[in-house]
Amino acid sequence: MRPRRQLTVTHRAAMRLALLAIIVAAACRGTPKPPAPKPVAKQPAGASDSAAKPLPPKDSVARPAGVTPPALPQTAPPTKADSTKADSVKAAAVADSAMKAAAKTPPKKKPAPTSRNCLLDMTESPPENRMQYQRISDGVSNMFIGGGFVGRCQGENNRLMADSAEHFEGPGIINLFGNVVYEEPRKMQVRATHAIYFTREGRLFADGGVIATALESGSTFSGSSMEYYRATTERPVAKLVAPNRSTVTLIEKDSVTGKPGPPTTVMANRFEDAGDSLLYAWGDVVITREKLTGRSDSASFDKLSEMSRLMRAARIINADTARRFTLNGDTIDLYSTNRQLDRVVALHKSHATTSDMQLDAERIDLRLKAQQLTDAYAFGPGRARATTPQQDVEADSLRIRMVDKLAREVRAVGGARAVGAVDSTKIRTPEKDVLRGDSIFAFFDSSAAAMKDTVKGPPIKEIRALSNASSLFHMPSSKGRDGKPSINYVRGARIFVSFDTGAVRTVRVDEQASGLYLEPEDSIIVDTLAAKDSAGKGGKKSAKPATPPKGKTTAPAKPPTPIKPPAGPVDAMVPPLTLFAFRSRRS
């Protein structure tokens, strides 16, 4: 009986050990597996990881009686490789947890622009209107209004009016149909046949006979379609855009009296107006302002500084057909003071034309008073040229003074040259009269008596050449208009030339006077006494010179002795200065 008792005890111990192993295995299966460790160096042969490979429990039922179960093997101490592997596992676990935490935390987004839904207030709508309400979801609905609509978004200082309207709360759109009016007190009023108001953007798109009026200034925009952006927190200045060809009427009020001045009309393919102070225009711009018409490819208008600019192929024409004025340039700037135009500047290859003068220069600066031209300046890189019916003046810079729209004085500074046509009634020659000097002043006679007999402009009265002056003028021949003219060339510190009915009358030289007077050979005066003797003898005088007898030679004729110039000013009508009369006479 004793051996049987010992077997029973052994059997019970084995069963307990098996139950313990089952509990341990179940606990291992319920815990999550750790992340796979990073590859490490290979273990040496024979080494085993007891923690990674636990021994399975033995079956005690199949074991024979009297045999004790083998003891579990003890775990060997961890080696250096095992500690390295454990560290790598811990590092991987820490990295994995950090990545999971970062994935759970959403990235910070930029704050969206402040916008809100429009809470439509229709308390001002007529009582006989009709409305259909359609609920889409919680807080989102559509409304359809007929029979008259007047509404506003709560918190916005504007008002919408139309015959009928549609309000889609989800996308934030209000469609307006028939007799549409959008108003902002003291800012803007827009009228059209149809419009769409985007409540979240504060933008109005209107089409169909659109007329937008800036209520503070009175300026109006008219066109087929326009967009208006009201002022918001993100957009502090209101903006109006006219994408199709439109017309703008600018009303500028006098800063002193407050009365509106004459309107300025602008037509262009596209407009943009910022805050009713800056206006930009593009595409075939046509400007009409106070008897002036301007054209360009693009333009800008600053209402605060009262400056306008025309760019690319700019041109300005006045409306006075009797005294036509035209200004061309790549860029033209217009300046005003108290809404009165007082200065016009043309840049880059400028050209100005009046009824009696043409002006060419890199830059032309015109000054006006009471809407009439008073002064014109021409300067810049290159040469400036002024062309009149009597004289062409060229210099580094020019100034033309105007009186009653007529040229009164021309001042040329810097290598000046004046070229004038000869008196065609007395001289027939293609050559020109030339006057040179460091500076040249030309004065015109614009009196009523002088202008009575001319239609080409005021006749020239006097020309003054100062510093290093020289003049070359043609004098009429004694044989009349068909004879070759004489040439009068003088030099001096200053030269004064006076004119009579457009022809040179006198030439006066001051200081350092010298010159040359030339007569053509066919104007030689024949000796009248020799002609009478030959006529009394009945013979004809040969035109050939007499041949000297053989063995005798004649000395060459001595050139005439120069005449010493007088001490004071010299009148050029008297053979002037150093006189050389190159002509031959019979002895």
Coordinates of C-alpha atoms in Angstrom, one line a residue:
M1 CA 0.0 0.0 0.0
R2 CA 2.9 2.3 0.6
P3 CA 4.2 2.5 -3.0
R4 CA 0.8 3.4 -4.2
R5 CA 0.7 6.4 -1.8
Q6 CA 4.0 7.6 -3.1
L7 CA 2.8 7.5 -6.7
T8 CA -0.2 9.5 -5.7
V9 CA 1.9 12.3 -4.3
T10 CA 4.1 12.4 -7.3
H11 CA 1.2 12.5 -9.6
R12 CA -0.3 15.4 -7.7
A13 CA 2.9 17.4 -7.9
A14 CA 3.1 16.8 -11.7
M15 CA -0.4 18.0 -12.1
R16 CA 0.3 21.2 -10.1
L17 CA 3.4 21.8 -12.2
A18 CA 1.4 21.4 -15.4
L19 CA -1.3 23.7 -14.2
L20 CA 1.3 26.4 -13.4
A21 CA 2.8 26.1 -16.9
I22 CA -0.7 26.5 -18.5
I23 CA -1.3 29.6 -16.5
V24 CA 2.0 31.1 -17.5
A25 CA 1.4 30.3 -21.2
A26 CA -2.0 31.9 -21.1
A27 CA -0.6 35.1 -19.6
C28 CA 2.1 35.2 -22.3
R29 CA -0.5 35.0 -25.0
G30 CA -2.6 37.8 -23.6
T31 CA 0.2 40.4 -23.5
P32 CA 1.1 42.3 -26.7
K33 CA 4.3 41.4 -28.4
P34 CA 7.1 43.9 -28.1
P35 CA 8.3 45.6 -31.3
A36 CA 10.9 43.7 -33.3
P37 CA 14.4 44.6 -32.2
K38 CA 16.9 46.0 -34.6
P39 CA 19.3 43.5 -36.1
V40 CA 22.4 42.9 -33.9
A41 CA 25.5 40.9 -34.2
K42 CA 25.1 37.1 -34.4
Q43 CA 25.4 35.1 -31.2
P44 CA 28.2 32.6 -31.0
A45 CA 27.4 29.0 -31.7
G46 CA 26.0 27.2 -28.7
A47 CA 24.6 30.3 -27.0
S48 CA 20.9 30.3 -26.3
D49 CA 18.5 32.8 -25.1
S50 CA 16.5 31.3 -22.3
A51 CA 14.2 34.2 -22.0
A52 CA 13.3 34.0 -25.7
K53 CA 12.7 30.1 -25.7
P54 CA 10.9 28.9 -22.4
L55 CA 10.6 25.2 -22.0
P56 CA 7.2 23.8 -22.6
P57 CA 5.5 21.9 -19.7
K58 CA 5.9 18.1 -19.7
D59 CA 3.1 15.7 -19.8
S60 CA 3.0 14.0 -16.3
V61 CA 0.4 11.4 -17.3
A62 CA 2.8 9.6 -19.6
R63 CA 5.6 9.6 -17.2
P64 CA 6.0 6.2 -15.4
A65 CA 5.4 5.9 -11.7
G66 CA 8.2 6.6 -9.4
V67 CA 10.1 8.9 -11.8
T68 CA 10.5 12.4 -10.6
P69 CA 10.1 15.2 -13.1
P70 CA 13.3 16.8 -14.2
A71 CA 14.2 20.1 -12.7
L72 CA 13.8 23.2 -14.9
P73 CA 17.1 24.5 -16.3
Q74 CA 18.5 27.7 -14.7
T75 CA 18.9 30.8 -16.8
A76 CA 22.4 31.7 -17.6
P77 CA 23.7 35.2 -16.8
P78 CA 23.2 37.7 -19.7
T79 CA 26.1 38.2 -22.0
K80 CA 27.4 41.5 -23.5
A81 CA 25.5 40.8 -26.7
D82 CA 22.3 40.3 -24.8
S83 CA 22.6 43.7 -23.0
T84 CA 23.3 45.5 -26.3
K85 CA 20.2 43.8 -27.8
A86 CA 18.1 44.9 -24.9
D87 CA 19.2 48.5 -25.2
S88 CA 18.4 48.6 -28.9
V89 CA 14.9 47.1 -28.1
K90 CA 14.3 49.9 -25.5
A91 CA 15.5 52.6 -27.9
A92 CA 13.2 51.3 -30.7
A93 CA 10.3 51.2 -28.3
V94 CA 10.9 54.8 -27.2
A95 CA 11.2 56.0 -30.8
D96 CA 8.0 54.1 -31.7
S97 CA 6.1 55.7 -28.9
A98 CA 7.3 59.2 -29.9
M99 CA 6.2 58.6 -33.5
K100 CA 2.8 57.4 -32.3
A101 CA 2.4 60.5 -30.0
A102 CA 3.4 62.8 -32.9
A103 CA 0.9 61.1 -35.2
K104 CA -1.9 61.5 -32.7
T105 CA -1.1 65.3 -32.2
P106 CA -2.6 67.2 -35.3
P107 CA -0.4 69.9 -36.9
K108 CA -1.2 73.5 -36.1
K109 CA -3.1 75.2 -38.9
K110 CA -2.9 78.8 -39.9
P111 CA -5.8 80.8 -38.7
A112 CA -8.4 81.2 -41.5
P113 CA -9.5 84.7 -42.4
T114 CA -12.3 85.9 -40.3
S115 CA -15.6 85.4 -42.1
R116 CA -19.0 84.5 -40.9
N117 CA -22.4 83.6 -42.3
C118 CA -24.8 86.4 -43.2
L119 CA -27.7 86.7 -40.9
L120 CA -30.1 88.3 -43.3
D121 CA -32.4 91.0 -41.9
M122 CA -35.4 91.7 -44.1
T123 CA -37.4 94.0 -41.8
E124 CA -37.4 96.8 -44.5
S125 CA -38.9 94.6 -47.2
P126 CA -42.4 95.5 -48.4
P127 CA -45.2 93.7 -46.5
E128 CA -46.8 92.2 -49.7
N129 CA -43.7 90.3 -50.7
R130 CA -43.6 86.5 -50.8
M131 CA -41.1 84.1 -49.3
Q132 CA -40.4 80.4 -49.5
Y133 CA -38.2 78.8 -46.8
Q134 CA -36.3 75.6 -47.3
R135 CA -34.4 74.0 -44.4
I136 CA -31.3 72.0 -45.5
S137 CA -29.8 71.0 -42.2
D138 CA -29.3 72.4 -38.7
G139 CA -28.5 76.1 -39.1
V140 CA -28.4 76.0 -43.0
S141 CA -31.4 77.0 -45.1
N142 CA -32.4 78.5 -48.4
M143 CA -34.9 81.4 -49.0
F144 CA -36.6 82.6 -52.1
I145 CA -38.2 86.1 -52.0
G146 CA -40.5 87.7 -54.5
G147 CA -42.6 90.8 -54.7
G148 CA -39.8 93.1 -53.5
F149 CA -36.7 92.5 -51.4
V150 CA -34.9 94.8 -49.1
G151 CA -32.3 93.3 -46.8
R152 CA -29.0 93.6 -45.1
C153 CA -26.5 91.3 -43.4
Q154 CA -26.5 92.0 -39.7
G155 CA -23.4 93.9 -38.6
E156 CA -22.6 95.2 -42.1
N157 CA -23.3 98.8 -43.0
N158 CA -24.9 98.1 -46.4
R159 CA -28.3 97.4 -48.0
L160 CA -29.5 95.2 -50.8
M161 CA -32.6 95.9 -52.9
A162 CA -34.2 94.1 -55.8
D163 CA -37.5 92.9 -57.2
S164 CA -36.7 89.3 -56.2
A165 CA -33.9 87.5 -54.4
E166 CA -32.4 84.0 -53.6
H167 CA -30.5 83.4 -50.4
F168 CA -28.3 80.3 -50.2
E169 CA -27.0 80.2 -46.7
G170 CA -24.6 77.3 -47.2
P171 CA -22.2 78.8 -49.8
G172 CA -23.1 82.4 -48.7
I173 CA -24.6 83.7 -51.9
I174 CA -27.5 86.1 -52.5
N175 CA -28.8 86.4 -56.1
L176 CA -30.6 89.6 -56.9
F177 CA -32.9 90.1 -59.9
G178 CA -34.5 93.2 -61.4
N179 CA -33.8 96.9 -60.4
V180 CA -30.9 95.9 -58.2
V181 CA -29.5 98.6 -55.9
Y182 CA -26.5 98.1 -53.6
E183 CA -25.8 100.9 -51.1
E184 CA -23.1 101.8 -48.6
P185 CA -23.9 105.1 -46.9
R186 CA -21.6 107.9 -48.0
K187 CA -19.5 105.5 -49.9
M188 CA -20.9 103.6 -52.9
Q189 CA -24.1 103.0 -54.8
V190 CA -24.4 100.3 -57.5
R191 CA -27.4 99.9 -59.8
A192 CA -27.9 97.0 -62.2
T193 CA -30.4 94.6 -63.6
H194 CA -28.8 91.6 -61.9
A195 CA -26.2 91.0 -59.2
I196 CA -24.7 88.4 -57.0
Y197 CA -23.5 89.3 -53.5
F198 CA -21.0 86.9 -51.8
T199 CA -21.6 87.4 -48.1
R200 CA -18.5 85.8 -46.8
E201 CA -16.2 87.8 -49.2
G202 CA -18.0 91.1 -49.1
R203 CA -18.0 91.1 -52.9
L204 CA -20.7 92.2 -55.3
F205 CA -20.8 91.2 -59.0
A206 CA -23.2 93.3 -61.0
D207 CA -24.0 93.0 -64.7
G208 CA -26.5 94.5 -67.1
G209 CA -26.4 98.3 -67.5
V210 CA -24.3 98.9 -64.4
I211 CA -23.9 102.4 -62.9
A212 CA -21.7 102.8 -59.9
T213 CA -21.6 106.1 -58.1
A214 CA -19.0 107.2 -55.5
L215 CA -21.4 109.1 -53.2
E216 CA -18.7 111.3 -51.6
S217 CA -17.2 112.7 -54.8
G218 CA -20.1 112.1 -57.3
S219 CA -17.9 110.2 -59.8
T220 CA -19.7 107.6 -61.8
F221 CA -18.7 104.3 -63.5
S222 CA -20.9 102.9 -66.3
G223 CA -20.4 99.6 -68.1
S224 CA -21.8 96.2 -68.8
S225 CA -20.4 94.5 -65.7
M226 CA -18.5 95.4 -62.5
E227 CA -17.2 94.0 -59.3
Y228 CA -17.2 95.9 -56.0
Y229 CA -15.2 94.8 -52.9
R230 CA -16.4 96.5 -49.8
A231 CA -13.9 97.4 -47.0
T232 CA -13.3 94.7 -44.4
T233 CA -10.8 93.9 -41.7
E234 CA -8.5 92.0 -44.2
R235 CA -9.2 94.7 -47.0
P236 CA -9.1 98.2 -45.4
V237 CA -9.7 100.0 -48.7
A238 CA -12.8 99.3 -50.9
K239 CA -12.1 98.5 -54.6
L240 CA -14.1 98.7 -57.8
V241 CA -13.2 96.7 -60.9
A242 CA -14.8 97.2 -64.4
P243 CA -13.4 94.3 -66.5
N244 CA -15.1 95.3 -69.8
R245 CA -14.9 98.6 -71.7
S246 CA -16.5 101.2 -69.5
T247 CA -16.8 104.9 -69.1
V248 CA -15.8 106.9 -66.0
T249 CA -16.9 110.4 -65.2
L250 CA -14.6 112.0 -62.6
I251 CA -16.1 114.9 -60.6
E252 CA -13.5 116.9 -58.7
K253 CA -14.6 119.4 -56.1
D254 CA -12.8 122.7 -55.4
S255 CA -10.8 122.4 -52.2
V256 CA -11.7 126.0 -51.2
T257 CA -15.3 126.5 -52.3
G258 CA -16.4 122.8 -52.4
K259 CA -18.1 123.3 -55.7
P260 CA -17.7 120.5 -58.3
G261 CA -15.5 121.4 -61.2
P262 CA -15.8 120.5 -64.9
P263 CA -16.1 116.7 -65.3
T264 CA -13.4 114.5 -66.8
T265 CA -14.5 111.6 -68.9
V266 CA -12.3 108.5 -69.3
M267 CA -13.0 105.5 -71.5
A268 CA -10.9 102.3 -71.3
N269 CA -11.1 98.5 -71.7
R270 CA -10.6 97.9 -68.0
F271 CA -10.7 100.0 -64.8
E272 CA -9.7 99.6 -61.2
D273 CA -10.6 102.1 -58.5
A274 CA -9.1 101.9 -55.0
G275 CA -10.9 103.8 -52.3
D276 CA -12.2 106.5 -54.7
S277 CA -8.7 108.0 -54.7
L278 CA -6.6 106.0 -57.2
L279 CA -7.9 105.0 -60.6
Y280 CA -6.1 102.8 -63.1
A281 CA -7.2 102.3 -66.8
W282 CA -5.8 99.9 -69.4
G283 CA -6.5 99.5 -73.1
D284 CA -7.2 102.3 -75.6
V285 CA -7.7 105.0 -73.0
V286 CA -9.5 108.1 -74.2
I287 CA -9.6 111.1 -71.8
T288 CA -11.7 114.3 -72.3
R289 CA -11.0 117.1 -69.9
E290 CA -11.7 120.9 -70.3
K291 CA -11.1 121.4 -74.0
L292 CA -8.3 118.7 -74.0
T293 CA -8.5 115.2 -75.4
G294 CA -5.9 112.6 -74.4
R295 CA -5.2 109.1 -75.7
S296 CA -2.8 106.4 -74.5
D297 CA -2.5 102.6 -73.9
S298 CA -2.9 103.0 -70.2
A299 CA -3.4 105.7 -67.6
S300 CA -3.5 106.4 -63.8
F301 CA -5.2 109.1 -61.8
D302 CA -4.3 110.1 -58.3
K303 CA -7.2 112.2 -57.0
L304 CA -5.4 113.2 -53.8
S305 CA -2.2 114.6 -55.4
E306 CA -4.2 115.7 -58.5
M307 CA -1.7 114.0 -60.9
S308 CA -2.5 112.0 -64.0
R309 CA -0.2 109.9 -66.1
L310 CA -0.7 108.6 -69.7
M311 CA 1.6 105.8 -70.7
R312 CA 2.7 104.3 -74.0
A313 CA 1.9 106.2 -77.2
A314 CA 0.4 109.1 -75.2
R315 CA -1.1 112.1 -77.0
I316 CA -2.9 115.3 -76.0
I317 CA -4.9 117.5 -78.4
N318 CA -6.7 120.7 -77.6
A319 CA -10.2 121.4 -78.8
D320 CA -9.5 124.9 -80.2
T321 CA -9.4 124.3 -84.0
A322 CA -8.2 127.9 -84.6
R323 CA -5.1 127.4 -82.5
R324 CA -4.5 123.7 -82.7
F325 CA -2.1 122.2 -80.1
T326 CA -0.8 118.6 -80.1
L327 CA 1.6 116.9 -77.6
N328 CA 3.1 113.4 -78.2
G329 CA 5.3 111.3 -76.0
D330 CA 5.9 107.9 -74.6
T331 CA 4.6 109.1 -71.2
I332 CA 2.7 112.3 -70.4
D333 CA 2.1 113.6 -66.9
L334 CA -0.6 116.1 -66.0
Y335 CA -0.5 118.2 -62.8
S336 CA -3.3 120.2 -61.4
T337 CA -3.8 122.7 -58.5
N338 CA -7.2 123.2 -57.1
R339 CA -8.6 121.1 -59.9
Q340 CA -7.1 123.5 -62.5
L341 CA -4.5 122.0 -65.0
D342 CA -1.3 124.0 -64.7
R343 CA 1.5 121.7 -66.0
V344 CA 1.9 119.0 -68.6
V345 CA 5.2 117.0 -69.0
A346 CA 6.0 114.7 -71.9
L347 CA 8.8 112.2 -71.6
H348 CA 10.9 110.2 -74.0
K349 CA 11.0 111.5 -77.6
S350 CA 8.4 114.2 -77.2
H351 CA 6.9 116.2 -79.9
A352 CA 4.7 119.3 -79.6
T353 CA 3.0 121.1 -82.4
T354 CA 1.2 124.5 -82.5
S355 CA -0.2 126.5 -85.3
D356 CA 3.1 128.4 -85.6
M357 CA 5.7 126.2 -84.1
Q358 CA 7.0 122.6 -83.8
L359 CA 9.0 121.5 -80.8
D360 CA 11.1 118.3 -80.5
A361 CA 13.1 117.1 -77.5
E362 CA 13.6 114.2 -75.1
R363 CA 11.4 116.0 -72.5
I364 CA 8.9 118.8 -73.0
D365 CA 7.5 120.7 -70.0
L366 CA 4.5 122.9 -70.6
R367 CA 3.2 125.5 -68.1
L368 CA -0.4 126.8 -68.3
K369 CA -2.3 129.6 -66.7
A370 CA -6.1 129.9 -66.9
Q371 CA -6.1 126.9 -69.3
Q372 CA -3.8 128.7 -71.7
L373 CA -0.2 127.8 -72.5
T374 CA 2.3 130.4 -71.2
D375 CA 5.7 128.7 -71.3
A376 CA 7.3 125.6 -72.9
Y377 CA 10.6 124.0 -71.9
A378 CA 12.4 121.5 -74.1
F379 CA 15.5 119.6 -72.7
G380 CA 17.0 116.3 -71.8
P381 CA 19.5 113.9 -73.5
G382 CA 20.1 114.9 -77.2
R383 CA 19.2 118.1 -78.8
A384 CA 16.0 120.3 -78.6
R385 CA 14.6 121.8 -81.8
A386 CA 12.0 124.5 -82.4
T387 CA 10.7 125.0 -85.9
T388 CA 8.9 128.2 -86.9
P389 CA 7.9 129.5 -90.4
Q390 CA 10.9 131.9 -90.4
Q391 CA 13.5 130.2 -88.2
D392 CA 14.6 126.8 -87.0
V393 CA 16.4 126.9 -83.6
E394 CA 18.4 124.1 -82.1
A395 CA 20.2 123.8 -78.8
D396 CA 20.8 121.7 -75.7
S397 CA 17.7 123.3 -74.1
L398 CA 15.0 125.6 -75.2
R399 CA 12.4 127.9 -73.6
I400 CA 9.5 129.3 -75.5
R401 CA 7.3 132.0 -74.0
M402 CA 3.8 132.3 -75.3
V403 CA 1.4 135.3 -75.2
D404 CA -2.3 134.7 -76.2
K405 CA -1.3 131.3 -77.7
L406 CA 1.4 132.9 -79.9
A407 CA 5.1 132.5 -79.6
R408 CA 6.7 135.7 -78.3
E409 CA 10.2 134.7 -77.4
V410 CA 12.5 131.6 -77.9
R411 CA 15.6 131.2 -75.8
A412 CA 18.2 128.5 -76.8
V413 CA 21.0 127.6 -74.5
G414 CA 24.0 125.4 -75.2
G415 CA 25.6 125.2 -78.6
A416 CA 22.6 127.1 -80.1
R417 CA 22.1 127.5 -83.8
A418 CA 19.4 129.3 -85.8
V419 CA 18.7 128.5 -89.4
G420 CA 16.4 130.8 -91.4
A421 CA 15.1 131.0 -94.9
V422 CA 16.2 133.9 -97.1
D423 CA 13.9 136.5 -98.4
S424 CA 12.3 134.7 -101.4
T425 CA 11.0 138.0 -102.9
K426 CA 14.6 139.3 -103.4
I427 CA 16.8 136.2 -103.4
R428 CA 16.5 132.9 -105.2
T429 CA 18.8 130.3 -103.6
P430 CA 18.4 127.0 -101.8
E431 CA 20.9 128.1 -99.2
K432 CA 19.9 129.2 -95.6
D433 CA 21.0 132.0 -93.3
V434 CA 22.8 130.6 -90.2
L435 CA 23.4 132.2 -86.8
R436 CA 25.4 130.4 -84.1
G437 CA 26.3 131.1 -80.5
D438 CA 26.5 129.6 -77.0
S439 CA 23.0 131.2 -76.5
I440 CA 20.5 132.5 -79.0
F441 CA 17.5 134.6 -78.2
A442 CA 14.8 135.1 -80.8
F443 CA 12.0 137.6 -80.5
F444 CA 8.7 137.6 -82.4
D445 CA 6.3 140.5 -83.2
S446 CA 2.9 139.3 -82.1
S447 CA 1.2 142.7 -82.2
A448 CA -2.1 143.1 -84.0
A449 CA -0.5 145.2 -86.7
A450 CA 2.2 142.6 -87.4
M451 CA -0.2 139.7 -87.4
K452 CA -2.6 141.5 -89.9
D453 CA -0.6 140.6 -93.0
T454 CA 0.4 137.0 -92.0
V455 CA -1.4 133.8 -91.4
K456 CA 1.6 131.6 -90.6
G457 CA 2.2 133.1 -87.2
P458 CA 4.0 136.1 -85.7
P459 CA 7.0 137.3 -87.8
I460 CA 10.5 137.3 -86.3
K461 CA 11.7 140.7 -85.1
E462 CA 15.2 140.2 -83.7
I463 CA 17.8 137.5 -83.0
R464 CA 20.6 137.8 -80.6
A465 CA 23.6 135.4 -80.5
L466 CA 25.7 135.6 -77.3
S467 CA 29.3 134.3 -76.7
N468 CA 31.3 132.9 -79.6
A469 CA 28.7 134.2 -82.1
S470 CA 28.9 133.9 -85.8
S471 CA 26.4 134.7 -88.7
L472 CA 26.2 133.9 -92.4
F473 CA 23.6 135.8 -94.3
H474 CA 22.8 136.2 -98.0
M475 CA 22.5 139.7 -99.5
P476 CA 20.3 140.4 -102.6
S477 CA 22.1 141.0 -105.9
S478 CA 22.1 144.3 -107.8
K479 CA 20.7 142.3 -110.8
G480 CA 17.6 141.5 -108.9
R481 CA 16.0 138.3 -107.7
D482 CA 17.6 136.1 -110.4
G483 CA 21.1 137.3 -109.7
K484 CA 23.5 135.4 -107.4
P485 CA 23.4 136.9 -103.9
S486 CA 26.4 138.1 -102.0
I487 CA 27.5 136.4 -98.7
N488 CA 28.1 138.2 -95.5
Y489 CA 29.9 136.2 -92.8
V490 CA 30.8 137.9 -89.5
R491 CA 32.1 136.8 -86.1
G492 CA 32.1 138.4 -82.7
A493 CA 31.4 138.2 -79.0
R494 CA 27.7 139.2 -79.6
I495 CA 25.7 139.5 -82.8
F496 CA 22.4 141.3 -83.2
V497 CA 20.3 140.7 -86.3
S498 CA 17.1 142.7 -86.9
F499 CA 14.5 141.7 -89.5
D500 CA 12.0 143.6 -91.6
T501 CA 8.9 141.6 -92.8
G502 CA 10.9 138.4 -92.3
A503 CA 14.0 139.5 -94.2
V504 CA 17.4 140.5 -92.7
R505 CA 17.7 144.3 -92.3
T506 CA 20.9 144.9 -90.3
V507 CA 23.6 142.8 -88.6
R508 CA 25.4 144.4 -85.7
V509 CA 28.5 142.9 -84.0
D510 CA 29.8 143.8 -80.6
E511 CA 33.5 143.1 -79.6
Q512 CA 36.0 140.9 -81.3
A513 CA 34.5 141.7 -84.6
S514 CA 35.8 140.1 -87.8
G515 CA 34.3 138.8 -91.0
L516 CA 34.2 138.3 -94.7
Y517 CA 32.1 139.7 -97.5
L518 CA 31.9 137.9 -100.8
E519 CA 30.3 138.9 -104.1
P520 CA 29.8 136.7 -107.1
E521 CA 31.9 137.3 -110.3
D522 CA 28.9 138.0 -112.5
S523 CA 28.0 141.0 -110.4
I524 CA 31.1 143.0 -111.4
I525 CA 30.4 146.6 -112.4
V526 CA 31.9 147.3 -115.9
D527 CA 34.0 150.6 -116.4
T528 CA 31.5 152.9 -118.1
L529 CA 34.3 155.2 -119.7
A530 CA 36.0 152.3 -121.5
A531 CA 32.6 151.2 -122.7
K532 CA 31.8 154.6 -124.2
D533 CA 35.2 154.9 -126.0
S534 CA 34.7 151.5 -127.6
A535 CA 31.2 152.4 -128.6
G536 CA 32.3 155.8 -130.2
K537 CA 34.9 154.0 -132.3
G538 CA 32.2 151.7 -133.6
G539 CA 34.1 148.6 -132.5
K540 CA 33.0 146.0 -130.1
K541 CA 34.9 145.3 -127.1
S542 CA 36.2 141.7 -126.9
A543 CA 35.3 139.8 -123.8
K544 CA 38.7 138.1 -123.9
P545 CA 41.6 139.8 -122.0
A546 CA 44.4 141.3 -124.1
T547 CA 47.5 139.2 -124.6
P548 CA 50.7 140.8 -123.4
P549 CA 53.5 141.3 -126.0
K550 CA 56.2 138.7 -126.2
G551 CA 59.1 139.2 -123.9
K552 CA 57.1 141.1 -121.3
T553 CA 55.5 139.7 -118.3
T554 CA 52.9 141.3 -116.1
A555 CA 52.9 141.2 -112.4
P556 CA 50.0 139.5 -110.7
A557 CA 47.4 141.7 -109.3
K558 CA 47.7 142.4 -105.6
P559 CA 44.8 141.3 -103.4
P560 CA 42.9 144.2 -101.9
T561 CA 44.1 145.5 -98.7
P562 CA 42.0 144.5 -95.7
I563 CA 40.0 147.4 -94.2
K564 CA 40.6 147.8 -90.5
P565 CA 37.4 147.4 -88.5
P566 CA 36.2 150.4 -86.6
A567 CA 36.3 150.5 -82.8
G568 CA 32.5 150.5 -82.2
P569 CA 29.6 148.4 -83.5
V570 CA 29.4 147.8 -87.2
D571 CA 26.4 147.9 -89.5
A572 CA 26.6 144.9 -91.9
M573 CA 24.8 146.7 -94.7
V574 CA 28.0 148.7 -95.2
P575 CA 30.7 146.3 -96.4
P576 CA 31.5 145.1 -92.8
L577 CA 34.6 144.3 -90.8
T578 CA 37.5 142.7 -92.7
L579 CA 36.4 143.2 -96.3
F580 CA 37.7 141.2 -99.3
A581 CA 36.0 142.2 -102.5
F582 CA 37.0 139.4 -104.9
R583 CA 36.1 141.0 -108.2
S584 CA 38.1 142.0 -111.3
R585 CA 38.0 145.3 -113.2
R586 CA 39.4 146.4 -116.5
S587 CA 42.3 149.0 -116.3

